[in-house]
Structures are given as structure tokens and as C-alpha cells.
Coordinates of C-alpha atoms and ligand atoms in Angstrom, one line a residue:
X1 CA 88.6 134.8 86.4
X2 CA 88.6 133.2 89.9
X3 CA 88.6 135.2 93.0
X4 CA 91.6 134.5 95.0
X5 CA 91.1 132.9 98.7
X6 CA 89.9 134.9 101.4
X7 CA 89.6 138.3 99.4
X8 CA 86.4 140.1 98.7
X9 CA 85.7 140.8 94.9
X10 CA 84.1 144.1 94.1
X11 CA 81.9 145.1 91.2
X12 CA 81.4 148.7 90.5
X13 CA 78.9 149.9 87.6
X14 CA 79.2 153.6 87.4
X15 CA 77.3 156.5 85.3
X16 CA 74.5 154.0 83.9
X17 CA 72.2 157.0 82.9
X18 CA 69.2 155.5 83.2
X19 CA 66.0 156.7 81.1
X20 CA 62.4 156.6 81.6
X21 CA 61.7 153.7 79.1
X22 CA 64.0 150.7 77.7
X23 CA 63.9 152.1 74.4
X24 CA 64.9 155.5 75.2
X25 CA 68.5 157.1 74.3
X26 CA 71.1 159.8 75.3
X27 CA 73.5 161.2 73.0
X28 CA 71.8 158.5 70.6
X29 CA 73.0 155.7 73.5
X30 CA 70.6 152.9 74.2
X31 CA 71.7 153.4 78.0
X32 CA 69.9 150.8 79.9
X33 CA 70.9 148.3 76.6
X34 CA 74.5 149.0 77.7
X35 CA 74.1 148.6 81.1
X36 CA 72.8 145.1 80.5
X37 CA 75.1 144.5 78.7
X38 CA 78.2 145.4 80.4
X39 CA 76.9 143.8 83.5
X40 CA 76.5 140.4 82.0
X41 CA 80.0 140.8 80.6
X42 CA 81.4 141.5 84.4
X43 CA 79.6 138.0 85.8
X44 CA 80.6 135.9 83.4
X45 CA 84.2 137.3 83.6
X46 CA 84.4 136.8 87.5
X47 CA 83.3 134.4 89.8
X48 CA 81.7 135.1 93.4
X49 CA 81.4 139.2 92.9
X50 CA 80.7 139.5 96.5
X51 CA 79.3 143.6 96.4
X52 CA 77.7 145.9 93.6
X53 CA 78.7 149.3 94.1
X54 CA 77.1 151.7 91.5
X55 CA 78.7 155.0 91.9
X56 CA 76.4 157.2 90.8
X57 CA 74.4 158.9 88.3
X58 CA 72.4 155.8 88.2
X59 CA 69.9 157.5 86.4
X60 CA 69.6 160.2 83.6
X61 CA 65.6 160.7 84.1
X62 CA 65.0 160.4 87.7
X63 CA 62.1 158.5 88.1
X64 CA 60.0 155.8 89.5
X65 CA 60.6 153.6 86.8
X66 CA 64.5 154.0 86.1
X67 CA 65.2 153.1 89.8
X68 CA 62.5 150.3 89.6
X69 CA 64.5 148.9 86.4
X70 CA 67.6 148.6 88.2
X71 CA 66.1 146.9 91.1
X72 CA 64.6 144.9 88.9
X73 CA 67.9 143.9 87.3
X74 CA 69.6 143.4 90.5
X75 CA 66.8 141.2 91.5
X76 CA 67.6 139.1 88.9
X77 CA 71.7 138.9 90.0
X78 CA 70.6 138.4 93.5
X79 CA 74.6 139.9 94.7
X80 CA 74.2 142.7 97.4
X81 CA 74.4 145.8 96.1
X82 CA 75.2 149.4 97.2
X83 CA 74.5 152.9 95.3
X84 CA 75.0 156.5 95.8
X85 CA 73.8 159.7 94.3
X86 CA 75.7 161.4 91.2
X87 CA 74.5 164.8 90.0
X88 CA 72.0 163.7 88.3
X89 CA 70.0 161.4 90.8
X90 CA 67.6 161.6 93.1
X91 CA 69.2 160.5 96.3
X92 CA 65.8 160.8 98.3
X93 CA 63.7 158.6 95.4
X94 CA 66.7 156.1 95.4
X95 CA 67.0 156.0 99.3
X96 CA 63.1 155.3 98.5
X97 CA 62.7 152.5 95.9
X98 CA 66.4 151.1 96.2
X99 CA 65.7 149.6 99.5
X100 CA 65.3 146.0 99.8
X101 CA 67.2 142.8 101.2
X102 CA 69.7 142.9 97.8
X103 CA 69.8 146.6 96.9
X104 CA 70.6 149.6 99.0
X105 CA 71.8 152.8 99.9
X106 CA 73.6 152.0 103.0
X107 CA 76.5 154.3 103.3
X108 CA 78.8 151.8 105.3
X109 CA 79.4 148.3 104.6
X110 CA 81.4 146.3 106.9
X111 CA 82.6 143.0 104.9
X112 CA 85.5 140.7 106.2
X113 CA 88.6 142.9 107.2
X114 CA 87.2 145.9 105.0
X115 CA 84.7 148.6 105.7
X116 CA 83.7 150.3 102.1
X117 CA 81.8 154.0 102.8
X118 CA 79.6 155.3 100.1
X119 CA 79.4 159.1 100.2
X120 CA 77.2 161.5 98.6
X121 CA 78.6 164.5 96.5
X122 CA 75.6 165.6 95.6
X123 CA 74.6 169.5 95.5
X124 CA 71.4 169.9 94.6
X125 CA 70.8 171.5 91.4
X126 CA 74.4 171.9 90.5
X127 CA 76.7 169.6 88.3
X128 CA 79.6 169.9 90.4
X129 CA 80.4 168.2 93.7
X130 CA 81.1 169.2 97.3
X131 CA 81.8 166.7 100.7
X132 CA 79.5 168.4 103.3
X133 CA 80.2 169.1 106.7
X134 CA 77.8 166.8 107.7
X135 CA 79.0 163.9 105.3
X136 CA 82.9 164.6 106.2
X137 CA 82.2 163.9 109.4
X138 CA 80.4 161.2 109.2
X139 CA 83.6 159.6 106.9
X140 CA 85.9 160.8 109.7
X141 CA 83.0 158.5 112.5
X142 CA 83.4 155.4 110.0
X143 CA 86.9 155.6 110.2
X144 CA 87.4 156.1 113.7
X145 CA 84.4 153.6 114.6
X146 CA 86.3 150.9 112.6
X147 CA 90.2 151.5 113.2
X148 CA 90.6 147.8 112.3
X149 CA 88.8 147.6 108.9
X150 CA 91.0 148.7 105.6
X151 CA 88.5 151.0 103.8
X152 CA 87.2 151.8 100.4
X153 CA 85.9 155.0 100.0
X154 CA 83.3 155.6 97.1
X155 CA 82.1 158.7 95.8
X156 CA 80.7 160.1 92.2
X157 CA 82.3 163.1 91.9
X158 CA 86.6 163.0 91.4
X159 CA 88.4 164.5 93.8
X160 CA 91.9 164.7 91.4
X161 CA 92.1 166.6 88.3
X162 CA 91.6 164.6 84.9
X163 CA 92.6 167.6 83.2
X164 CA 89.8 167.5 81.1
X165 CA 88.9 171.3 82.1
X166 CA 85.6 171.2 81.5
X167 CA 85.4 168.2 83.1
X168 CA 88.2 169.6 86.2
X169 CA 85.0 172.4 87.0
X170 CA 82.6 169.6 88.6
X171 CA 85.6 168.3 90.7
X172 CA 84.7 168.2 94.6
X173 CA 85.1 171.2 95.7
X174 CA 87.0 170.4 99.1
X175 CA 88.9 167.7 97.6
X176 CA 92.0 168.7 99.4
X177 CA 90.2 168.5 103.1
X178 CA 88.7 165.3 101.6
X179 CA 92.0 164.0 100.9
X180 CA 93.9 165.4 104.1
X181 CA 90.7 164.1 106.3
X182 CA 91.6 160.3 104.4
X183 CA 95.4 160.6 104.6
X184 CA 95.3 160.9 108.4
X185 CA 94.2 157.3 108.6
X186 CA 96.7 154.6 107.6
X187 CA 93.8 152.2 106.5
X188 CA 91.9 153.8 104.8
X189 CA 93.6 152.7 101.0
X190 CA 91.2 153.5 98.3
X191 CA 89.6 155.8 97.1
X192 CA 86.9 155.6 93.7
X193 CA 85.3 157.3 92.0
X194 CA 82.5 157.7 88.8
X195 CA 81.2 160.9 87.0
X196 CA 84.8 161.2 84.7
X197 CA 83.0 158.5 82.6
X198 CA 87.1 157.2 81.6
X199 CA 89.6 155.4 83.4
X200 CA 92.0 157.1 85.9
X201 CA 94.4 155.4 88.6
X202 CA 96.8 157.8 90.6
X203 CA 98.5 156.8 94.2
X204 CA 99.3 159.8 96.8
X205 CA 101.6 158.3 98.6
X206 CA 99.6 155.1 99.6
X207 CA 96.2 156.4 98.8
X208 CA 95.1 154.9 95.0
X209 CA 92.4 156.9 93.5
X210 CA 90.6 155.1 90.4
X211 CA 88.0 156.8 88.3
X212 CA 85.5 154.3 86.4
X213 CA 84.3 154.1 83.0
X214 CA 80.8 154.4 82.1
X215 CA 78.7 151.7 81.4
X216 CA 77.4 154.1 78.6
X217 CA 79.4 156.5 76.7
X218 CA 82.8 157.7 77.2
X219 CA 84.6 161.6 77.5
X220 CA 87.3 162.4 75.4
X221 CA 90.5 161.8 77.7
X222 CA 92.3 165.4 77.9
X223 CA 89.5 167.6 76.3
X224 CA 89.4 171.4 76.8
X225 CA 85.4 171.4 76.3
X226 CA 82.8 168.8 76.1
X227 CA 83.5 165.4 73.8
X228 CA 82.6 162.0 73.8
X229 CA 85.3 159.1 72.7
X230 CA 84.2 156.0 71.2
X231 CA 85.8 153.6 73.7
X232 CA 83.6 150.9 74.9
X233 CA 81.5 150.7 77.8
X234 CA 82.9 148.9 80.9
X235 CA 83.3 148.2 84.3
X236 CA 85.9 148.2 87.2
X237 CA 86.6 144.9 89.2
X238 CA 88.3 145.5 92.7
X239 CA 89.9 142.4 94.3
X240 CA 90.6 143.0 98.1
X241 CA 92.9 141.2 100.2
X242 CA 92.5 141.0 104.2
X243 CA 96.3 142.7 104.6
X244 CA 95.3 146.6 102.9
X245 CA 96.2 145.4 99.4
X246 CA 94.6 145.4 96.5
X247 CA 94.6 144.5 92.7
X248 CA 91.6 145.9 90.0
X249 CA 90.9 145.1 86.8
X250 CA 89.0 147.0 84.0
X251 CA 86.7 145.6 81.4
X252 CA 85.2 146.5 78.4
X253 CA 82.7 145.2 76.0
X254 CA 84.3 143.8 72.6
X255 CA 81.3 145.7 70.6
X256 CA 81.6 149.2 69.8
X257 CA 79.0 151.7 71.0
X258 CA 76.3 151.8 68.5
X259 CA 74.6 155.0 67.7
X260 CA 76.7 157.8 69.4
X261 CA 75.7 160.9 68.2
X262 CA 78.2 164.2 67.9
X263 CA 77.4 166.8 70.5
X264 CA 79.6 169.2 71.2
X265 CA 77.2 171.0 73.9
X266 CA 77.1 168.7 76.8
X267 CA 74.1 166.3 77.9
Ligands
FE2_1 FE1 77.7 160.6 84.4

């Protein structure tokens, strides 16, 4: 698919899950195979990907070497690319190892007529997520510092209910203040998300929230407890133009997951 003039093309990668070794598996997952996997399927599906965002849980085991093999894969791509903490990351070994000329943690992004925010959810020890005070006003400076930019706001945690109820307990905590903080400024038009490991799109008013699939397993859509759906792994593609609008795009792989386990106890 070609990128149409004078937008920016966005990749995001979300919930990757990556293990100590290549090998290694979760819920009987292969999840670095997958992530491979799914990322070659997004570059030769769209030309000129301009950013990376990887929303989180990057990791499953976090370590050295699960940081060092995505460093090592973006290496290879060579497209900038941006990453924030899920629940189960390491945000200060990440802000450590992903930290070079191609791969970071920078929280803001200015690019063309759009400013994209990366914000961390993250409480520590806890599965859930919750916008600090400190990191809601630092999304309230980036807004005000850049009244002219349209922003994309990224997160891991979701911030609407997917009505998945054991799912709906990790929602941010604050997500209404989130959402009234966001709402008060015209530009900023998007907000997305990972940790839901399924699709979701929803529009408040002009707002359009988007949950991303995992590049590894999928939840069951709608489930009271814990389940996994055998849905492919896949990725969202965001196409921004420099008026506020937007169109996205997700993709899946045409294999089926191989070697999903049933749990019914979380992971
Ligand atoms: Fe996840």
C-alpha cells in the first residue's frame, strides 16, 4: 500500500511479550517468532512507515537480553522507533538499552504537523494502569507547548471499557480526567492504545480511541474471565494527514497461531 502525499505513516507493534531466549514460549506462543513475523508482514504491506511505536509490554521476561533483541531487530529495519512501558516492562532497563539513534523512549515526537506523546501507565507491581500526576501534566505541557501540532496520544493501558470484565479491572484508573484533560484541546485527535491484546475503535465526539492487537496471542472479545481467541497476530497502521485527519488500517498474518495452549488462569 502506498503512503499518500504529505502524510506521515505510523507503525504500531503492541504487546510483543518478549522472552529471555528465541526459543522460549508463553501460553505455548513462540512470541519473539510472531513478532518477526508480523513485523515483516507490516513492511512489505506499506511503503515509507515513517515511526515505530510499540505500545507496550514489549517484554514478558524483563531483561537484558529481550530489550537487546528488539534493538537488534529494529537495527535491522533502520525506521525510528518509539516505545513505552506496559505492565509488564521495565521502563528504567528500557529507558536503559532502548536508547540509540533508531530506538527510543522519547515521550514526545514532533513530526511534520503532528506531535505524537508516549505516556507511561505503568504502576509498579500492579497489572492495572493509572496517568500520574506527574505524567498528566506533562501531557497537558506537550499540548500546550505545541498548540499547532494535531497529536497522537499513546499509552498501554485502555482508558474505555472493552467489556471484557476481567480485562475492564486493569483499565486506567483516571481515565475520565485523562479524557476530560484530552478533550479540552481541539487537536489533540487520537488516542491508542495496547494491553486489550484485540481490536477496538470508538470516537467521543471527535476523539478516536483504537486499541491494538497483539503481535502474539489474542483475548477473547467480551469475556467475563480470562480467555484467549485464536485470531491472528497483527498490527495497526495509522496514516496521518497534515489537516487532523486520519485513516488506520489493521493487519493480520494469514497463518494461524501455532501452539496456543488452553489457560483459563491468566499469564
Ligand atoms: Fe500484553
Amino acid at each position: 500500500m502506498t503512503k499518500p502525499s504529505n502524510c506521515l505513516s505510523i507503525l504500531q507493534l503492541s504487546d510483543l511479550h518478549i522472552l529471555s531466549g528465541p526459543e522460549a514460549t508463553l501460553l505455548g506462543v513462540n512470541t519473539a517468532y510472531y513478532f518477526d513475523a508480523v513485523l515483516r508482514l507490516a513492511l512489505t504491506t506499506h511503503d515509507e512507515i515513517d515511526l515505530i511505536l510499540l505500545t507496550g509490554d514489549l517484554a514478558q521476561d524483563p531483561i537484558a537480553e529481550s530489550y537487546n533483541y528488539i534493538v537488534a531487530r529494529m537495527a535491522e529495519v533502520g525506521i525510528p522507533c518509539r516505545c513505552l512501558p506496559g505492565n509488564h516492562d521495565d521502563y528504567g532497563l528500557m529507558q536503559t538499552i532502548l536508547n540509540n539513534r533508531i530506538i527510543s523512549c522519547a515521550k514526545q515526537t514532533v513530526l511534520a504537523d503532528w506531535q505524537i506523546i508516549c505516556l507511561n501507565s505503568q504502576i509498579l507491581g500492579e497489572d492495572g494502569g493509572l496517568l500520574s500526576t506527574q505524567e498528566m501534566a506533562w501531557l497537558r505541557q506537550c499540548l500546550d507547548n505545541e498548540p499547532d501540532k494535531h497529536a497522537l496520544i499513546a499509552v498501554h493501558h485502555h482508558c474505555l471499557l472493552t467489556h471484557s470484565e476481567w480485562m475492564d479491572e486493569m483499565m486506567i484508573q483516571n481515565s475520565s480526567e485523562f479524557l476530560q484533560l484530552i478533550r479540552q484541546y481541539k487537536r489533540a485527535r487520537l488516542v491508542i492504545n495496547g494491553h486489550i491484546h484485540q481490536e477496538q475503535d470508538e470516537v467521543i465526539d471527535s476523539l478516536h480511541v483504537l486499541g491494538a492487537p497483539s503481535t502474539c496471542f489474542q483475548f477473547k472479545p467480551g469475556s467475563k474471565t480470562f480467555g484467549l481467541d485464536e485470531t491472528a497476530p497483527g498490527y495497526r497502521l495509522l496514516t496521518l494527514y497534515p489537516d487532523g485527519r486520519f485513516t488506520t488500517y489493521v493487519g493480520r498474518l494469514a497463518e494461524r497461531l501455532v501452539g496456543l495452549e488452553e489457560h483459563t488462569d491468566g499469564y
